[in-house]
Amino acid sequence: MEIIIGRDPNNGQLTFTIDDKESQTVSSGILPSSIAQSHCKLIVNQHQMRLINLDVNNYTYVNGQSIESKAITPNNKIELGSDRYLLNWEDISPLLPVNISPLKAVWDCYEDKNIKLQIAERKFNTLRSMTGLITMVAIALSIASGGKSIWYVVLYGVAIVISLVFFVKAYRDASKIPQKRQELNKTFQHDYVCPHCGHFLGNQSYDILAQNTHCPYCKKQFIH
């Protein structure tokens, strides 16, 4: 994202031109004539903000020092022109994009925990199917031995015990996984939001979200 900062030649007010599109005027009074129409440029990306002076005849100061190009933060003091007009960060901040890269960690955590819950459910269901397998083996032994082998009785007993164990566990855990899933979804919906407006951004993966250039709610530009 690039923001050209300068002085409107028609009304003398502060203007911002974002990515060569229509300029936005800030009602902050008449600027000194030492500020050019295209005075300096602010480049914003995921890693830093950089302020570039656009002409050798312009004067751009960061923390009192004249600069041609310098990485800056909102804590820096920026002055324009030989009159050292103080640029207000409150005028710039509404124009800046929001960095959504931290949302990748939110999505990865949600996806990882969701997969673990699914695996836990499937493992439990697989173990429960063992009782049916043991019962079938017991029936086969009973038929093969003509009912004379004691092993089919033992296997029946084992199948009954295992069935009871899994029944008790299933009863106790009946509400645990839904509760965990509910808590997971609640946390995800709280954290997977636009950094600017706080709206939940849906269940789309971060890779899909990163394809968007703006928030669908507040229209704030995204960088990542």
Tab-separated table of C-alpha atoms in Angstrom:
chain	number	residue	atom	x	y	z
A	1	MET	CA	0.000	0.000	0.000
A	2	GLU	CA	1.290	3.468	-0.910
A	3	ILE	CA	-0.004	6.771	0.454
A	4	ILE	CA	1.083	10.047	-1.146
A	5	ILE	CA	0.955	12.840	1.423
A	6	GLY	CA	0.741	16.431	0.254
A	7	ARG	CA	-1.062	19.763	0.035
A	8	ASP	CA	-4.216	20.234	-2.023
A	9	PRO	CA	-3.441	23.073	-4.478
A	10	ASN	CA	-7.089	24.160	-4.517
A	11	ASN	CA	-7.842	24.559	-0.829
A	12	GLY	CA	-4.441	24.194	0.818
A	13	GLN	CA	-5.542	21.294	3.016
A	14	LEU	CA	-3.785	18.038	3.785
A	15	THR	CA	-4.459	15.288	1.230
A	16	PHE	CA	-3.749	11.568	1.062
A	17	THR	CA	-3.723	9.679	-2.236
A	18	ILE	CA	-3.926	5.922	-1.678
A	19	ASP	CA	-2.472	3.632	-4.359
A	20	ASP	CA	-2.897	6.319	-7.041
A	21	LYS	CA	-6.661	6.445	-6.489
A	22	GLU	CA	-8.897	9.377	-5.578
A	23	SER	CA	-7.386	11.694	-2.996
A	24	GLN	CA	-8.846	12.140	0.472
A	25	THR	CA	-8.756	15.583	2.056
A	26	VAL	CA	-8.343	16.084	5.783
A	27	SER	CA	-9.908	19.204	7.299
A	28	SER	CA	-6.933	20.221	9.397
A	29	GLY	CA	-6.617	23.852	8.381
A	30	ILE	CA	-4.554	25.533	5.688
A	31	LEU	CA	-1.097	24.001	5.290
A	32	PRO	CA	2.070	26.063	4.781
A	33	SER	CA	3.047	26.619	1.158
A	34	SER	CA	6.359	24.869	1.810
A	35	ILE	CA	4.456	21.560	1.633
A	36	ALA	CA	4.302	20.261	-1.939
A	37	GLN	CA	1.286	18.739	-3.649
A	38	SER	CA	3.084	15.385	-3.614
A	39	HIS	CA	5.409	15.901	-0.692
A	40	CYS	CA	6.262	12.432	0.612
A	41	LYS	CA	5.170	8.843	0.255
A	42	LEU	CA	4.326	6.312	2.969
A	43	ILE	CA	4.808	2.685	1.943
A	44	VAL	CA	3.063	0.154	4.165
A	45	ASN	CA	3.568	-3.609	4.045
A	46	GLN	CA	3.518	-6.529	6.423
A	47	HIS	CA	6.995	-5.879	7.770
A	48	GLN	CA	7.297	-2.121	8.118
A	49	MET	CA	6.242	1.410	7.216
A	50	ARG	CA	8.680	3.498	5.232
A	51	LEU	CA	8.484	7.250	4.619
A	52	ILE	CA	10.095	8.565	1.440
A	53	ASN	CA	10.717	12.221	0.577
A	54	LEU	CA	9.571	12.727	-3.030
A	55	ASP	CA	11.667	15.696	-4.128
A	56	VAL	CA	14.990	17.210	-3.187
A	57	ASN	CA	13.236	20.553	-2.814
A	58	ASN	CA	10.854	19.115	-0.233
A	59	TYR	CA	11.740	18.787	3.407
A	60	THR	CA	10.557	15.815	5.428
A	61	TYR	CA	11.625	15.335	9.038
A	62	VAL	CA	11.422	12.285	11.301
A	63	ASN	CA	12.110	12.979	14.962
A	64	GLY	CA	13.727	16.281	13.982
A	65	GLN	CA	16.077	14.801	11.383
A	66	SER	CA	15.738	15.511	7.648
A	67	ILE	CA	15.268	12.251	5.742
A	68	GLU	CA	15.099	10.970	2.198
A	69	SER	CA	13.879	7.478	3.157
A	70	LYS	CA	13.352	6.022	6.615
A	71	ALA	CA	11.487	3.163	8.299
A	72	ILE	CA	9.023	4.624	10.781
A	73	THR	CA	6.463	3.673	13.429
A	74	PRO	CA	3.414	5.524	14.803
A	75	ASN	CA	5.648	6.654	17.682
A	76	ASN	CA	7.762	8.798	15.369
A	77	LYS	CA	7.293	12.537	15.032
A	78	ILE	CA	6.855	13.549	11.368
A	79	GLU	CA	7.142	17.142	10.142
A	80	LEU	CA	6.665	18.441	6.617
A	81	GLY	CA	8.155	21.434	4.806
A	82	SER	CA	10.564	24.088	5.919
A	83	ASP	CA	7.821	25.324	8.248
A	84	ARG	CA	7.889	21.891	9.907
A	85	TYR	CA	4.174	21.242	9.822
A	86	LEU	CA	3.481	18.481	12.353
A	87	LEU	CA	1.712	15.518	10.767
A	88	ASN	CA	-0.949	14.058	13.029
A	89	TRP	CA	-0.923	10.242	13.197
A	90	GLU	CA	-4.642	10.339	13.958
A	91	ASP	CA	-5.148	11.607	10.402
A	92	ILE	CA	-3.105	8.731	8.952
A	93	SER	CA	-4.194	5.751	11.057
A	94	PRO	CA	-7.726	5.411	9.536
A	95	LEU	CA	-6.088	4.974	6.130
A	96	LEU	CA	-3.622	2.271	7.122
A	97	PRO	CA	-4.357	-1.376	6.301
A	98	VAL	CA	-4.587	-4.023	8.994
A	99	ASN	CA	-2.233	-6.974	9.183
A	100	ILE	CA	-4.169	-10.253	9.284
A	101	SER	CA	-1.144	-12.577	9.384
A	102	PRO	CA	-1.649	-13.332	13.140
A	103	LEU	CA	-4.964	-14.954	12.155
A	104	LYS	CA	-3.043	-17.810	10.519
A	105	ALA	CA	-2.002	-19.081	13.957
A	106	VAL	CA	-5.637	-18.832	15.116
A	107	TRP	CA	-6.837	-20.900	12.157
A	108	ASP	CA	-4.033	-23.483	12.494
A	109	CYS	CA	-4.794	-23.968	16.195
A	110	TYR	CA	-8.530	-24.348	15.523
A	111	GLU	CA	-7.969	-26.826	12.698
A	112	ASP	CA	-5.479	-28.868	14.743
A	113	LYS	CA	-7.791	-29.160	17.758
A	114	ASN	CA	-10.776	-29.939	15.548
A	115	ILE	CA	-8.890	-32.779	13.869
A	116	LYS	CA	-7.815	-34.165	17.264
A	117	LEU	CA	-11.459	-34.251	18.402
A	118	GLN	CA	-12.456	-36.124	15.243
A	119	ILE	CA	-9.615	-38.611	15.708
A	120	ALA	CA	-10.607	-39.188	19.339
A	121	GLU	CA	-14.202	-39.942	18.284
A	122	ARG	CA	-13.119	-42.356	15.562
A	123	LYS	CA	-10.647	-44.172	17.810
A	124	PHE	CA	-13.348	-44.676	20.422
A	125	ASN	CA	-15.806	-46.003	17.831
A	126	THR	CA	-13.127	-48.358	16.506
A	127	LEU	CA	-12.481	-49.754	19.973
A	128	ARG	CA	-16.204	-50.236	20.530
A	129	SER	CA	-16.368	-52.405	17.408
A	130	MET	CA	-14.019	-54.896	19.118
A	131	THR	CA	-16.911	-56.254	21.171
A	132	GLY	CA	-18.713	-57.322	18.016
A	133	LEU	CA	-15.569	-58.980	16.701
A	134	ILE	CA	-15.048	-60.925	19.949
A	135	THR	CA	-18.687	-62.011	19.934
A	136	MET	CA	-18.371	-63.303	16.366
A	137	VAL	CA	-15.253	-65.296	17.306
A	138	ALA	CA	-17.096	-66.783	20.294
A	139	ILE	CA	-20.006	-67.839	18.049
A	140	ALA	CA	-17.585	-69.395	15.576
A	141	LEU	CA	-15.869	-71.392	18.349
A	142	SER	CA	-19.209	-72.501	19.705
A	143	ILE	CA	-20.273	-73.825	16.300
A	144	ALA	CA	-16.895	-75.424	15.576
A	145	SER	CA	-16.776	-77.250	18.923
A	146	GLY	CA	-20.403	-78.154	18.995
A	147	GLY	CA	-20.818	-76.181	22.157
A	148	LYS	CA	-18.283	-78.297	24.033
A	149	SER	CA	-15.408	-75.754	24.177
A	150	ILE	CA	-15.201	-73.523	27.223
A	151	TRP	CA	-13.386	-70.824	25.271
A	152	TYR	CA	-16.487	-69.507	23.579
A	153	VAL	CA	-18.005	-68.991	27.034
A	154	VAL	CA	-14.888	-67.085	28.113
A	155	LEU	CA	-15.025	-64.958	24.963
A	156	TYR	CA	-18.692	-64.220	25.534
A	157	GLY	CA	-17.832	-63.099	29.051
A	158	VAL	CA	-14.993	-60.907	27.797
A	159	ALA	CA	-17.293	-59.357	25.173
A	160	ILE	CA	-19.897	-58.589	27.832
A	161	VAL	CA	-17.329	-57.000	30.164
A	162	ILE	CA	-15.829	-54.892	27.369
A	163	SER	CA	-19.305	-53.828	26.265
A	164	LEU	CA	-20.113	-52.700	29.801
A	165	VAL	CA	-16.821	-50.785	30.065
A	166	PHE	CA	-17.437	-48.966	26.796
A	167	PHE	CA	-21.054	-48.294	27.731
A	168	VAL	CA	-19.986	-46.641	30.996
A	169	LYS	CA	-17.252	-44.655	29.240
A	170	ALA	CA	-19.608	-43.600	26.438
A	171	TYR	CA	-22.182	-42.478	29.004
A	172	ARG	CA	-19.618	-40.446	30.938
A	173	ASP	CA	-18.070	-38.917	27.810
A	174	ALA	CA	-21.388	-38.280	26.059
A	175	SER	CA	-21.261	-34.571	26.852
A	176	LYS	CA	-17.486	-34.033	26.970
A	177	ILE	CA	-16.723	-33.957	23.258
A	178	PRO	CA	-19.729	-31.714	22.392
A	179	GLN	CA	-18.682	-29.368	25.210
A	180	LYS	CA	-15.088	-29.306	23.974
A	181	ARG	CA	-16.290	-28.646	20.440
A	182	GLN	CA	-18.560	-25.851	21.664
A	183	GLU	CA	-15.710	-24.249	23.632
A	184	LEU	CA	-13.400	-24.602	20.630
A	185	ASN	CA	-15.899	-22.919	18.311
A	186	LYS	CA	-16.580	-20.156	20.832
A	187	THR	CA	-12.869	-19.374	21.195
A	188	PHE	CA	-12.394	-19.504	17.428
A	189	GLN	CA	-15.282	-17.112	16.764
A	190	HIS	CA	-13.853	-14.731	19.371
A	191	ASP	CA	-10.316	-14.735	17.940
A	192	TYR	CA	-10.832	-15.148	14.170
A	193	VAL	CA	-12.029	-11.597	13.620
A	194	CYS	CA	-11.095	-8.519	11.629
A	195	PRO	CA	-8.405	-6.664	13.632
A	196	HIS	CA	-10.142	-3.383	12.818
A	197	CYS	CA	-13.896	-3.909	13.265
A	198	GLY	CA	-13.924	-7.137	15.306
A	199	HIS	CA	-16.381	-9.023	13.049
A	200	PHE	CA	-16.037	-12.804	12.867
A	201	LEU	CA	-14.554	-13.697	9.479
A	202	GLY	CA	-16.297	-17.050	9.083
A	203	ASN	CA	-15.121	-20.638	8.889
A	204	GLN	CA	-13.063	-20.148	5.747
A	205	SER	CA	-9.438	-21.226	5.999
A	206	TYR	CA	-6.710	-18.621	6.375
A	207	ASP	CA	-5.430	-19.390	2.860
A	208	ILE	CA	-8.832	-18.429	1.454
A	209	LEU	CA	-9.143	-15.430	3.780
A	210	ALA	CA	-5.730	-14.153	2.667
A	211	GLN	CA	-7.052	-13.934	-0.898
A	212	ASN	CA	-9.366	-11.113	0.199
A	213	THR	CA	-8.017	-7.600	-0.134
A	214	HIS	CA	-10.534	-6.002	2.244
A	215	CYS	CA	-12.656	-6.856	5.253
A	216	PRO	CA	-16.172	-7.740	4.016
A	217	TYR	CA	-17.687	-5.685	6.859
A	218	CYS	CA	-15.664	-2.522	7.430
A	219	LYS	CA	-13.895	-2.599	4.026
A	220	LYS	CA	-10.542	-2.032	5.733
A	221	GLN	CA	-7.671	-3.105	3.506
A	222	PHE	CA	-5.826	-6.281	4.485
A	223	ILE	CA	-2.116	-6.990	4.357
A	224	HIS	CA	-0.511	-10.291	5.274
